[in-house]
Short mmCIF file of C-alpha atoms in Angstrom, two decimals:
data_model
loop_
_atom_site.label_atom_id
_atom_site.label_comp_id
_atom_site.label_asym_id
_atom_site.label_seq_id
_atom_site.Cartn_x
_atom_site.Cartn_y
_atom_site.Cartn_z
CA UNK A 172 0.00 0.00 0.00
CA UNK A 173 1.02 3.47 -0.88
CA UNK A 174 0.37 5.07 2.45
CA UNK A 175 2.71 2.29 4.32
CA UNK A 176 5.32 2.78 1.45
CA UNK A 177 6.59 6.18 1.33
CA UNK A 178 9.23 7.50 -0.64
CA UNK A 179 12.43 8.00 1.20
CA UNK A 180 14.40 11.42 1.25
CA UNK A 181 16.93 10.47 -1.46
CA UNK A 182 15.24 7.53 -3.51
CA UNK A 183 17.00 5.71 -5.14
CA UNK A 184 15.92 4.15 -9.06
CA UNK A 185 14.49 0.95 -6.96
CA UNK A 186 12.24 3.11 -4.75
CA UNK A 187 11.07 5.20 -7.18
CA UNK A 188 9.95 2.01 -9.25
CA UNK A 189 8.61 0.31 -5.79
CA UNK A 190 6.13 3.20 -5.08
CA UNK A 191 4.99 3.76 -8.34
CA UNK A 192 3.36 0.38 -8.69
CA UNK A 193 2.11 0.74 -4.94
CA UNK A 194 -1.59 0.56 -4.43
CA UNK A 195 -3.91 2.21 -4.95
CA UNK A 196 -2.56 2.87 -8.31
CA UNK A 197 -1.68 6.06 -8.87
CA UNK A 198 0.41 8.51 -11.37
CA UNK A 199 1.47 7.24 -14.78
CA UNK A 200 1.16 3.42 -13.69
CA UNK A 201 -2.60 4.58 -12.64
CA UNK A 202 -3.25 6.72 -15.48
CA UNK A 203 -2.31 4.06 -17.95
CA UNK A 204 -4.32 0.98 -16.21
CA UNK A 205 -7.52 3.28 -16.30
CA UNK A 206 -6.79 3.92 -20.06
CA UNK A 207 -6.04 -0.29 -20.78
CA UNK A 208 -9.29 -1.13 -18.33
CA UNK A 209 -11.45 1.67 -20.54
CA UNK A 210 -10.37 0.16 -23.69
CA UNK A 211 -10.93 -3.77 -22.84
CA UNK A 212 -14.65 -2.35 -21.63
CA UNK A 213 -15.16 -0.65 -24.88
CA UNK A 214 -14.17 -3.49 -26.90
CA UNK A 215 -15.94 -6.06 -24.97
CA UNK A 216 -19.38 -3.83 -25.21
CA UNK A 217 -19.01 -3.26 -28.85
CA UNK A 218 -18.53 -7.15 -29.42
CA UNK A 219 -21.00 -8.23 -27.17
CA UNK A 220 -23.03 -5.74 -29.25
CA UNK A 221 -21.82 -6.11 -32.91
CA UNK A 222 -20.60 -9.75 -32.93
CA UNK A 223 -18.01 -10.37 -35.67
CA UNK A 224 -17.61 -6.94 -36.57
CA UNK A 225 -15.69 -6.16 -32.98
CA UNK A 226 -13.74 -9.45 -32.98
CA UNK A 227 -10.37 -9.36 -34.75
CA UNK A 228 -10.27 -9.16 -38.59
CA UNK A 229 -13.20 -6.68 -38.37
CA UNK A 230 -13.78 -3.36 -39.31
CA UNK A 231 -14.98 -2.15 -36.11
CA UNK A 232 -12.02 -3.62 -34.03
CA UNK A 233 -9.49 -2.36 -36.62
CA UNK A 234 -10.73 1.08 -35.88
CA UNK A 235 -9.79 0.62 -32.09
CA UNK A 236 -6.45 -0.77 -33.09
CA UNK A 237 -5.86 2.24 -35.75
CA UNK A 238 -7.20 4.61 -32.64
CA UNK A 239 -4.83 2.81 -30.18
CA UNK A 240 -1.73 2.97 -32.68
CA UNK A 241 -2.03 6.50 -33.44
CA UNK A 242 -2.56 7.60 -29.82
CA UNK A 243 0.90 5.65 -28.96
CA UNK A 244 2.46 6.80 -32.41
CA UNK A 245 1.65 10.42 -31.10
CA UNK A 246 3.01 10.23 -27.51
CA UNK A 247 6.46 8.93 -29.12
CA UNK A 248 6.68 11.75 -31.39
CA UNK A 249 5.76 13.73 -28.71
CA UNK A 250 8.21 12.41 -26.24
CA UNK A 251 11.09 13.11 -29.41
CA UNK A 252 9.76 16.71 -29.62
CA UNK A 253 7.73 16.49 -32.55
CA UNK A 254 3.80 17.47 -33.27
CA UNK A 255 2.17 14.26 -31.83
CA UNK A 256 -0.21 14.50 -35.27
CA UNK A 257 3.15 13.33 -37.23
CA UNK A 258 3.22 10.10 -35.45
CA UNK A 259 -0.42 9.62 -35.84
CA UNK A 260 0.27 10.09 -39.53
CA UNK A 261 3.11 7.50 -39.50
CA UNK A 262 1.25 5.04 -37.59
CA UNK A 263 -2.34 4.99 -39.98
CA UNK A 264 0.41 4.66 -43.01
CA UNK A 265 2.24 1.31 -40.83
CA UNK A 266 -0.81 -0.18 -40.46
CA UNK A 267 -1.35 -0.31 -44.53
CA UNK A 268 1.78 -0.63 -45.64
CA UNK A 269 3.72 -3.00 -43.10
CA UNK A 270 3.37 -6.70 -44.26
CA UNK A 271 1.61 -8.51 -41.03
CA UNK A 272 0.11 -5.53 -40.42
CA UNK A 273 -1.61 -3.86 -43.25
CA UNK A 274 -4.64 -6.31 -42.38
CA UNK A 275 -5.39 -4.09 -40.22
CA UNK A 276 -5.58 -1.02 -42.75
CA UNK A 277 -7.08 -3.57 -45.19
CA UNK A 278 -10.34 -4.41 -42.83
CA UNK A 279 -11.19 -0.69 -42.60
CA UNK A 280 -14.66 -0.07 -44.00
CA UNK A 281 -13.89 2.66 -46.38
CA UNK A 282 -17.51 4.43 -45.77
CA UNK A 283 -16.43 4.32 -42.06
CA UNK A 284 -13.23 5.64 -42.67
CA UNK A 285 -14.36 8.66 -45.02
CA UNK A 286 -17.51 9.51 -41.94
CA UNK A 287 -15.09 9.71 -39.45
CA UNK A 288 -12.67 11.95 -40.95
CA UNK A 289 -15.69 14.00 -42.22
CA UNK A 290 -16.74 14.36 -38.77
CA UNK A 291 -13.46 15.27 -37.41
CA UNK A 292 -13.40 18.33 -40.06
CA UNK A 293 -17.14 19.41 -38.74
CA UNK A 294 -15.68 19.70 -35.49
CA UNK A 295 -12.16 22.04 -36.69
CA UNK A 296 -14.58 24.23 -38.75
CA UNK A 297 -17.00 24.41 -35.68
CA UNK A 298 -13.87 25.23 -33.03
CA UNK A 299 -12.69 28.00 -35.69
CA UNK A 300 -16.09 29.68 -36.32
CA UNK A 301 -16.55 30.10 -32.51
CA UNK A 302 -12.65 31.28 -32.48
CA UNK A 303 -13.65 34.37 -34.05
CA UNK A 304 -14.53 37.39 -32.03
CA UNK A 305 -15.74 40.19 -34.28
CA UNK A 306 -15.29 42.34 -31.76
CA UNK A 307 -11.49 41.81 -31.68
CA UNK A 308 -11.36 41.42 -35.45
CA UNK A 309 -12.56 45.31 -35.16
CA UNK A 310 -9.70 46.44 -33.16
CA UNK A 311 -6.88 44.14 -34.67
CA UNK A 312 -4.81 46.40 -37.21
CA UNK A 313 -4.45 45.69 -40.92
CA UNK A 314 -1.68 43.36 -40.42
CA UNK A 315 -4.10 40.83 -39.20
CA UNK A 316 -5.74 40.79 -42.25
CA UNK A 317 -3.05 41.13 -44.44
CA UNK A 318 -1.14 38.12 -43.04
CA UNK A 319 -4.26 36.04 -43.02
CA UNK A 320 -5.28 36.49 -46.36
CA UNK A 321 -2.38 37.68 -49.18
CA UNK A 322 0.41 34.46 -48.06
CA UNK A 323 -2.82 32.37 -48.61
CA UNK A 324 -3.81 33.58 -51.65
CA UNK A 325 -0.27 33.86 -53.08
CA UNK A 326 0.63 30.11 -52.38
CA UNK A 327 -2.65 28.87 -53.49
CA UNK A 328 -1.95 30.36 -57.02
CA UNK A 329 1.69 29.56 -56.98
CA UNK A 330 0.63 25.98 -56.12
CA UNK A 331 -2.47 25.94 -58.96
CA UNK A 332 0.14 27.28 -61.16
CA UNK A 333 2.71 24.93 -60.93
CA UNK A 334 0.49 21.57 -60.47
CA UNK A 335 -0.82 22.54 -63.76
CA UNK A 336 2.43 22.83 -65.84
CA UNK A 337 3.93 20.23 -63.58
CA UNK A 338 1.92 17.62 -62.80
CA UNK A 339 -1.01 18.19 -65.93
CA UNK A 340 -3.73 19.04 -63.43
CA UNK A 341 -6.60 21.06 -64.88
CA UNK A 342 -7.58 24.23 -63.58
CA UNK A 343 -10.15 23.43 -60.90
CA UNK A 344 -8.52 20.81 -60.03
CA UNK A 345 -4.76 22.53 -59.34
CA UNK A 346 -6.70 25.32 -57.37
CA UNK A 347 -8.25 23.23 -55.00
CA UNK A 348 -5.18 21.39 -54.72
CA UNK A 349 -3.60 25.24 -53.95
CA UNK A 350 -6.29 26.02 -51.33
CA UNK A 351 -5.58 22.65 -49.51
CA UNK A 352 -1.70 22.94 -49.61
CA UNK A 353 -2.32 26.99 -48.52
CA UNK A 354 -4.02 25.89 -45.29
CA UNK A 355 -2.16 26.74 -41.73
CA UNK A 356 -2.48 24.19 -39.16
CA UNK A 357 -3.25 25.75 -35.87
CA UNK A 358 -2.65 21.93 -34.19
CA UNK A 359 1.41 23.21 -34.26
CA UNK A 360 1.28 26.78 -34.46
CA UNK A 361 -0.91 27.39 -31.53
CA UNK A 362 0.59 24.81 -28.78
CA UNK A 363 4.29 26.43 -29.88
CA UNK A 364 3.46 29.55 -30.21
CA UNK A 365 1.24 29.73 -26.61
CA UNK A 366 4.50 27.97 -25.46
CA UNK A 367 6.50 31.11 -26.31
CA UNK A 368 4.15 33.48 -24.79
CA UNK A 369 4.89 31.82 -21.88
CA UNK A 370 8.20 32.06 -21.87
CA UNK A 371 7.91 35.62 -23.07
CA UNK A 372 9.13 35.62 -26.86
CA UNK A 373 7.85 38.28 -28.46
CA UNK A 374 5.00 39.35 -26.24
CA UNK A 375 5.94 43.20 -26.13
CA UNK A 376 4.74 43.49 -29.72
CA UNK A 377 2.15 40.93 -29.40
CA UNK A 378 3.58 38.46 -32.14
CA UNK A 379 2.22 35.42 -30.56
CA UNK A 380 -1.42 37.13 -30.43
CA UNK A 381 -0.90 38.35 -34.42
CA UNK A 382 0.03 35.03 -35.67
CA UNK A 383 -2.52 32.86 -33.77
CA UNK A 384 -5.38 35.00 -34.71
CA UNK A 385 -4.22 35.41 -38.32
CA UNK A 386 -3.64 31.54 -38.32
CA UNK A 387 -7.77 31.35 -37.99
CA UNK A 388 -8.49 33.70 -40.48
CA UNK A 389 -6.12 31.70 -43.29
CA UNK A 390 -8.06 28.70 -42.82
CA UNK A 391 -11.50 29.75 -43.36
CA UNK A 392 -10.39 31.04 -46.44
CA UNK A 393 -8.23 27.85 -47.41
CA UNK A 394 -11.77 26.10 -46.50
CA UNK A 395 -13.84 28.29 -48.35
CA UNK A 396 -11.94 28.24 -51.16
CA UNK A 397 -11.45 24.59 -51.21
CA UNK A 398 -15.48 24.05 -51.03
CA UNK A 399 -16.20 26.63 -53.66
CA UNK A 400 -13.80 24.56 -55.89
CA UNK A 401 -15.01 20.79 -55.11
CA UNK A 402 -18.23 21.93 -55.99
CA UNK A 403 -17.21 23.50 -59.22
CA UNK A 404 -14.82 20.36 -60.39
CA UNK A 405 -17.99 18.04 -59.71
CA UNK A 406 -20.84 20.34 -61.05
CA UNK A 407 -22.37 18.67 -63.54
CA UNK A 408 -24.89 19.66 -66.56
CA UNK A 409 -24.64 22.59 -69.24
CA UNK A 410 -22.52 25.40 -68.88
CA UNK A 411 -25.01 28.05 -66.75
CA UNK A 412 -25.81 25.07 -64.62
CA UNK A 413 -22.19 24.71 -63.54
CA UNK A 414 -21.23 29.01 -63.69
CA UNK A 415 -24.25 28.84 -61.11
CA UNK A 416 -23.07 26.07 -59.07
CA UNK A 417 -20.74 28.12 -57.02
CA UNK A 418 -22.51 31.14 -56.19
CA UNK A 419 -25.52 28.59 -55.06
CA UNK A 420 -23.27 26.81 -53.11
CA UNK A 421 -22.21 29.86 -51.54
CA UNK A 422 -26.16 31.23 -51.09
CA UNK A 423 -26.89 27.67 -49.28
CA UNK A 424 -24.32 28.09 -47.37
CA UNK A 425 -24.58 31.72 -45.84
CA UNK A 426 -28.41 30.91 -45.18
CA UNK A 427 -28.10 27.46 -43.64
CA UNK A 428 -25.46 28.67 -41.32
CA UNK A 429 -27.04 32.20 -40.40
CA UNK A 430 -30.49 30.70 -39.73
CA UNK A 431 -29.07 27.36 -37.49
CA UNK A 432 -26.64 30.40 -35.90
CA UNK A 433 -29.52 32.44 -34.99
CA UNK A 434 -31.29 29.46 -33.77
CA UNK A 435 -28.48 28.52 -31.57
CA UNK A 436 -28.78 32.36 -29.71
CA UNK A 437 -32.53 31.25 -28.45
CA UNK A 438 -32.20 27.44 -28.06
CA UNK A 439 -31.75 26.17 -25.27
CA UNK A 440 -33.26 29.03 -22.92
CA UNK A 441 -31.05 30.67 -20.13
CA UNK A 442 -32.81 28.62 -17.19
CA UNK A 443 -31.99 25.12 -19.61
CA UNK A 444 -30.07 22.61 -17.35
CA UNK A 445 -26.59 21.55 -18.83
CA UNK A 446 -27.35 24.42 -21.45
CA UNK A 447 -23.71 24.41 -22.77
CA UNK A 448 -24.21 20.95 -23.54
CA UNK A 449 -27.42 21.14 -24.89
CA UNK A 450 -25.76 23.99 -27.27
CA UNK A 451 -23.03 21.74 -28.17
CA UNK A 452 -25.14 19.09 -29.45
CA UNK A 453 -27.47 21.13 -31.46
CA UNK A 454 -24.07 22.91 -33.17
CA UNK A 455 -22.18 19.53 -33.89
CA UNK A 456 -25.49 17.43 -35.07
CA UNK A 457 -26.08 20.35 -37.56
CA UNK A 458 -22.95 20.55 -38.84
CA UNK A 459 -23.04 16.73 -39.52
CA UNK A 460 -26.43 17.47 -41.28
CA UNK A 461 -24.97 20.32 -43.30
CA UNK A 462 -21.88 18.85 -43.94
CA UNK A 463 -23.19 15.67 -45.15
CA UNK A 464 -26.48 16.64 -46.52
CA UNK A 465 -24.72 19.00 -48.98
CA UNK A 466 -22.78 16.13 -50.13
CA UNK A 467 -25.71 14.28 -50.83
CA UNK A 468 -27.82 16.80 -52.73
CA UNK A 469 -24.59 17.21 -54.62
CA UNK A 470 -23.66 20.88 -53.24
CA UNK A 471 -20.86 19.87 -51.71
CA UNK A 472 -19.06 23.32 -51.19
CA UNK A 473 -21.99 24.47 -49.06
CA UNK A 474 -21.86 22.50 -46.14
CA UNK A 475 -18.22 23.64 -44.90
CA UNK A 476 -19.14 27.16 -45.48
CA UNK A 477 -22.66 26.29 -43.62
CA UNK A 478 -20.96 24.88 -40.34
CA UNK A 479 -18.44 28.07 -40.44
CA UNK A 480 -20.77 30.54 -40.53
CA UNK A 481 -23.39 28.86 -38.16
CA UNK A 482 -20.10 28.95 -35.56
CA UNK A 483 -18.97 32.11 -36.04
CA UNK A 484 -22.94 33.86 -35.52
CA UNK A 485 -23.69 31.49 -33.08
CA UNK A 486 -20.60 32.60 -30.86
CA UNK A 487 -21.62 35.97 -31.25
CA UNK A 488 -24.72 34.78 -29.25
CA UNK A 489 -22.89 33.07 -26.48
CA UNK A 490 -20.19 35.85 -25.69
CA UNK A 491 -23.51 37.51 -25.43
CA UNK A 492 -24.85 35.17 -23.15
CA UNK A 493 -21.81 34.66 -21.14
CA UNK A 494 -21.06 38.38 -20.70
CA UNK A 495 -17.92 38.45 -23.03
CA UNK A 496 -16.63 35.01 -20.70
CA UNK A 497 -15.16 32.42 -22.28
CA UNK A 498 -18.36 30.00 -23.10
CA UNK A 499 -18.32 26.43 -22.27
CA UNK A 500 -19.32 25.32 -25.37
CA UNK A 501 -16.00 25.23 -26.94
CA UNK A 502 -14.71 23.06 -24.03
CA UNK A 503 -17.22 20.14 -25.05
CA UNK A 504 -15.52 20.75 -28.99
CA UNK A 505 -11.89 20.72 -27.33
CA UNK A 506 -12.71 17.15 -25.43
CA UNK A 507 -14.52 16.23 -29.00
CA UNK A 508 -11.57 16.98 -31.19
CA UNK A 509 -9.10 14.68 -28.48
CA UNK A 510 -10.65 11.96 -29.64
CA UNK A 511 -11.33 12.78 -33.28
CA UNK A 512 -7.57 14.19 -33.57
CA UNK A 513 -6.10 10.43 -33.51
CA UNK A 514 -8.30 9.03 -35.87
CA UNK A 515 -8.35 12.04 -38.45
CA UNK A 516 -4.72 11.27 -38.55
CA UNK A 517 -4.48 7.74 -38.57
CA UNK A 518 -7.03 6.76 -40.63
CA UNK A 519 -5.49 9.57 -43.64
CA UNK A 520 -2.54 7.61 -42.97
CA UNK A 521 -4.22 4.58 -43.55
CA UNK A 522 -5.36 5.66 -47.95
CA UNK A 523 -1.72 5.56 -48.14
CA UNK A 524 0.23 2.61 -49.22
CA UNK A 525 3.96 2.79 -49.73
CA UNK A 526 4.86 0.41 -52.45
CA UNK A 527 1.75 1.72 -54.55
CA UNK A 528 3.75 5.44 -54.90
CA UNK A 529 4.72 6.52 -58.05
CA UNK A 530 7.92 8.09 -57.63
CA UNK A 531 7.36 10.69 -60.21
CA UNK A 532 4.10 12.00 -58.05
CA UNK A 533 6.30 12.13 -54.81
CA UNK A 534 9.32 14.01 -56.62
CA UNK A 535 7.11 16.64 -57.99
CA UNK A 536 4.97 16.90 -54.82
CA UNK A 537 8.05 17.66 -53.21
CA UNK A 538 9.12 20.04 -55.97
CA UNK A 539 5.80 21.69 -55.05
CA UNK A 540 5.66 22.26 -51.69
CA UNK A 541 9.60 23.18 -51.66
CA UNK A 542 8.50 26.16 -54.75
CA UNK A 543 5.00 27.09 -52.57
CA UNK A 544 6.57 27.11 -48.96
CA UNK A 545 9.20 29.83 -50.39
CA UNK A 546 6.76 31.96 -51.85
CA UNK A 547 5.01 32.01 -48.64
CA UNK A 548 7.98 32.83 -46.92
CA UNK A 549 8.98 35.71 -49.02
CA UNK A 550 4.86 36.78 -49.09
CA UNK A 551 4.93 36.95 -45.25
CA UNK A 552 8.18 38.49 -44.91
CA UNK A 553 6.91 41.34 -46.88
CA UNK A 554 3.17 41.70 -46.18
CA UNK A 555 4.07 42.62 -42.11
CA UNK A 556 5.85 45.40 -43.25
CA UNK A 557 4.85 48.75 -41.55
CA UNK A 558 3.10 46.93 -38.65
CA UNK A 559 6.57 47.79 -36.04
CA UNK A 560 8.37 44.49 -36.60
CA UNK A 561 12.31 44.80 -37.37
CA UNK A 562 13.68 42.25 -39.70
CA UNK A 563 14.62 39.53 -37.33
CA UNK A 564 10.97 39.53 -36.15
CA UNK A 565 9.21 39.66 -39.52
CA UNK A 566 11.47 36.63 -40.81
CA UNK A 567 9.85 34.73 -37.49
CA UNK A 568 6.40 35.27 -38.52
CA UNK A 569 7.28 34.28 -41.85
CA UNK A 570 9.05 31.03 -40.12
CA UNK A 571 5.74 30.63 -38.19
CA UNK A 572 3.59 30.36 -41.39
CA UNK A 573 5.24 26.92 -42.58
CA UNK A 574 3.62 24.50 -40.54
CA UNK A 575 0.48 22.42 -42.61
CA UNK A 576 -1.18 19.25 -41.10
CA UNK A 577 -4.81 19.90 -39.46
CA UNK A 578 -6.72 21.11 -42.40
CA UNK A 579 -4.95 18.67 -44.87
CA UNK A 580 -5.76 15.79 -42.98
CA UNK A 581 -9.42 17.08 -42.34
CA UNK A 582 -10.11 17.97 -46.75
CA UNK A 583 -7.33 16.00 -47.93
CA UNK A 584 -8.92 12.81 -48.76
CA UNK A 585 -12.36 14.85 -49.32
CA UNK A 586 -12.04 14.92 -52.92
CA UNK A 587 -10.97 11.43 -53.27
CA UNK A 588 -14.25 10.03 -51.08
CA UNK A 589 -16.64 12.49 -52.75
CA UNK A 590 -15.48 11.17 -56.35
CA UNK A 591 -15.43 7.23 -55.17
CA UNK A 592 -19.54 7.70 -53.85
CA UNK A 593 -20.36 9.19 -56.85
CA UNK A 594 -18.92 7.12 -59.35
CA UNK A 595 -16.30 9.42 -61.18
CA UNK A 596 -14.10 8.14 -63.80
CA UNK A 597 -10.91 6.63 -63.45
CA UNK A 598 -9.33 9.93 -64.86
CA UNK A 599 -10.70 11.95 -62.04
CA UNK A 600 -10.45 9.09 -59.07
CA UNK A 601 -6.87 9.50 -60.58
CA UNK A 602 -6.08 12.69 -59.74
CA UNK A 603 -7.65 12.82 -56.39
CA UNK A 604 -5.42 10.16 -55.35
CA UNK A 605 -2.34 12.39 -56.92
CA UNK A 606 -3.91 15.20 -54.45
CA UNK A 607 -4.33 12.63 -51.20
CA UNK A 608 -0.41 11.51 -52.14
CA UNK A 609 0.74 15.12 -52.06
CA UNK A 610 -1.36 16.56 -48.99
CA UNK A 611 0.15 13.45 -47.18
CA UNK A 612 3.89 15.03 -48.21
CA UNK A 613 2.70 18.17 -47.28
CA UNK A 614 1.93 16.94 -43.98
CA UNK A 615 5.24 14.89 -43.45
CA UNK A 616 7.46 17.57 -44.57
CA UNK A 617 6.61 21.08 -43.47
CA UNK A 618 4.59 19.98 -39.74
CA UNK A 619 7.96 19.12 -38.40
CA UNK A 620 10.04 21.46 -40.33
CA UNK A 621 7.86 23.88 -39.52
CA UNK A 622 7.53 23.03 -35.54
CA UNK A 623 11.21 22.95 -35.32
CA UNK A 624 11.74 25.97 -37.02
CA UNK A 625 9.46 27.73 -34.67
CA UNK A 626 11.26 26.58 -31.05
CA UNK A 627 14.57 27.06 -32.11
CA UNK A 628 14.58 30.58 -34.29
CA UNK A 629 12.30 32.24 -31.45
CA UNK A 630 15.13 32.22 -28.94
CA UNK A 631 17.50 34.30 -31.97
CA UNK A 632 15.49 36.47 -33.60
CA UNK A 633 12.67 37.37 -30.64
CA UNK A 634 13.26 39.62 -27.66
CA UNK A 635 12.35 38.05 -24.73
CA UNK A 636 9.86 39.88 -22.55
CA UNK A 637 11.47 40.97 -18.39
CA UNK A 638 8.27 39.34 -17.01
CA UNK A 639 6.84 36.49 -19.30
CA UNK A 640 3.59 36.34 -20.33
CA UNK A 641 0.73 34.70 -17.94
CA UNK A 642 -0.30 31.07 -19.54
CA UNK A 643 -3.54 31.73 -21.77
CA UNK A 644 -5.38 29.27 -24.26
CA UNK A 645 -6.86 29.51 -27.47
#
């Protein structure tokens, strides 16, 4: 027993090793038996309930096992100083390409698969429409919007530009590629750049603050833009139909997501029990009926821009409500989005397989991303210009905006699953494989390029606040 087995003054390796598997269990040793107990439960309840579908060879109990591998794929990233998402990313790609154990990857119900990660993006578009406060977008300077929008919009062209000429991709199809490669992925840049705050870097001129909220703003254009185009490449019928398609898409959208944001400011009532709950579900079940819905009516470019503005109206109504506090809604999307994190990133990992690569594809993906990330660089460098940053501090920022992994892994493999349900041809399944291939380099290449590049050019090119910064989160 713990209490009859304290540690000594001066333990020693043996001590240490004694107490922690004392009981009642407690710490790490405790923390990982609850986790191993949860799991057994979970499986034994789902087979007891499904039958063969939870016993081993299944799809359902390769989902736990994909779930499983990328949680422990992401701690030992983690523990080697890397975004946890990259060993997610490795460990979904493993478990389809490792002989012995690609049967896992191989049991995966592909209409599973492509729900799941579908839901995972509901929840990032619903966390960044409630991220938005219009009343600080008011008072943030120009820079804000300058560094959310013109790097974005520069790399997205540059990247439509040269998929075109270099890897044959027609128009709508390099763009959306662009708007998917131009993404930001707050799941690095916030965590290292909150880390800095802490520690003081660059808090007199509020760099952390100007790159975290810009961060926000770049990818619900990315997203937008990205919608607008899926919808465009699969429009079908004469030529008005499909010069209509977008703008509909775009009318659906705004009035879906105003009307179910408007909703959201009257339902539940103040005096509801567990209101913030109550507001939680109502946002996240109509997101999954906007998001899917639109796919199914073939308007599939509404539904992301339906579930961003239905967050960003309905927050106005809960700062409201909550007297400018933070609400608790966005907790109940935080605890959501640990659990949909793993999986977004495992099972993308997972449409992967190695030895099915053409090389030329990953050469010129890398040629890509290598010609894209610099014009981004150079963008950034000179779009903060006259916002009080010396050079040192505007090449950090610029740093800062490498990092892509989130919103690849959420739209990534969209086009690919949208073109398998509706029966494209092979030309066009094709070249949404070509994209999956290349957002999955993206991802491998500039998250931990990008992560690294952060910590370590912070402490050289950032003055360090006297007092740092209290610890805040986004």
């Amino acid at each position: 027993m713990k209490k009859y087995n304290a540690l000594p003054p001066s333990p020693t390796w043996g001590d240490r090793i004694k107490y922690a598997f004392s009981c009642p269990p407690h710490g790490k040793v405790g923390e990982v038996l609850t986790q191993v107990v949860q799991l057994l439960l979970v499986w034994g309840a789902l087979y007891a309930i499904t039958g063969d579908a939870a016993a081993p060879g299944g799809h359902i109990f390769s989902l736990l096992v994909v779930f499983v591998c990328s949680v422990m794929g992401g701690k030992v990233t983690e523990a080697c100083g890397l975004p946890a998402l990259l060993g997610m990313l490795l460990a979904g790609i493993a478990l389809r390409s490792i002989p012995g154990v690609k049967i896992i990857g191989d049991s995966l119900n592909p209409s599973w698969s492509a729900s799941i990660r579908k839901m995972a993006l509901v929840v990032i578009l619903l966390r960044a429409g409630l991220g938005l406060d219009p009343k600080a977008l008011k008072t943030m300077s120009l820079t804000v919007f300058r560094l959310a929008f013109v790097p974005s919009l520069v790399e997205s062209t540059t990247v439509a530009i040269v998929a075109h000429f270099l890897l044959g991709f027609p128009w709508l199809w390099s763009f959306m590629l662009g708007f998917i490669v131009a993404a930001i992925s707050p799941s690095v840049v916030v965590p290292c750049l909150l880390q800095l705050s802490q520690q003081g870097y660059g808090v007199d001129k509020g760099i952390p603050t100007l790159v975290i909220a810009a961060a926000t703003l770049d990818d619900v254009l990315a997203i937008s833009g990205f919608g607008l185009m899926l919808g465009m490449t699969f429009s079908e019928g004469s030529l008005t139909w499909q010069l209509l398609h977008g703008p509909l898409e775009v009318l659906m959208g705004l009035s879906y997501g105003a009307m179910m944001g408007f909703i959201c400011w009257i339902l539940p009532n103040e005096h509801h029990q567990s209101r913030s709950f109550q507001q939680f579900t109502i946002l996240i079940s109509a997101g999954f009926f906007a998001l899917f819905g639109s796919q199914k009516i073939n308007f599939g470019g509404a539904g992301a821009l339906a579930v961003l503005c239905m967050a960003f109206i309905a927050g106005i109504g809960f700062r409201r409500q909550s007297g400018g506090d933070k609400n608790l809604v966005g907790q109940h999307f935080t605890v959501a989005w640990g659990y949909l994190m793993p999986m977004l990133f495992a099972l993308m990992g997972t449409e992967i397989q190695i030895m099915q690569l053409e090389l030329d594809t990953i050469w010129l993906g890398v040629a890509l991303l290598c010609i894209s990330l610099t014009c981004r660089v150079v963008t950034t460098f000179f779009v903060v210009l006259g916002s009080g940053l010396n050079i040192r501090e505007r090449f950090f920022v610029a740093l800062a905006w490498l990092p892509k992994a989130t919103i690849q892994a959420a739209i990534g493999s969209t086009a690919l699953d949208y073109a398998v349900r509706i029966g494209a041809d092979e030309t066009e399944i094709a070249l949404a494989k070509k994209v999956l291939t290349i957002v999955v380099l993206v991802i491998l290449i500039s998250a931990p390029i990008g992560a690294i590049a952060i910590m370590t050019s912070a402490p050289r090119l950032l003055q360090r606040a006297i007092q740092p910064a209290p610890s805040t989160s986004v």
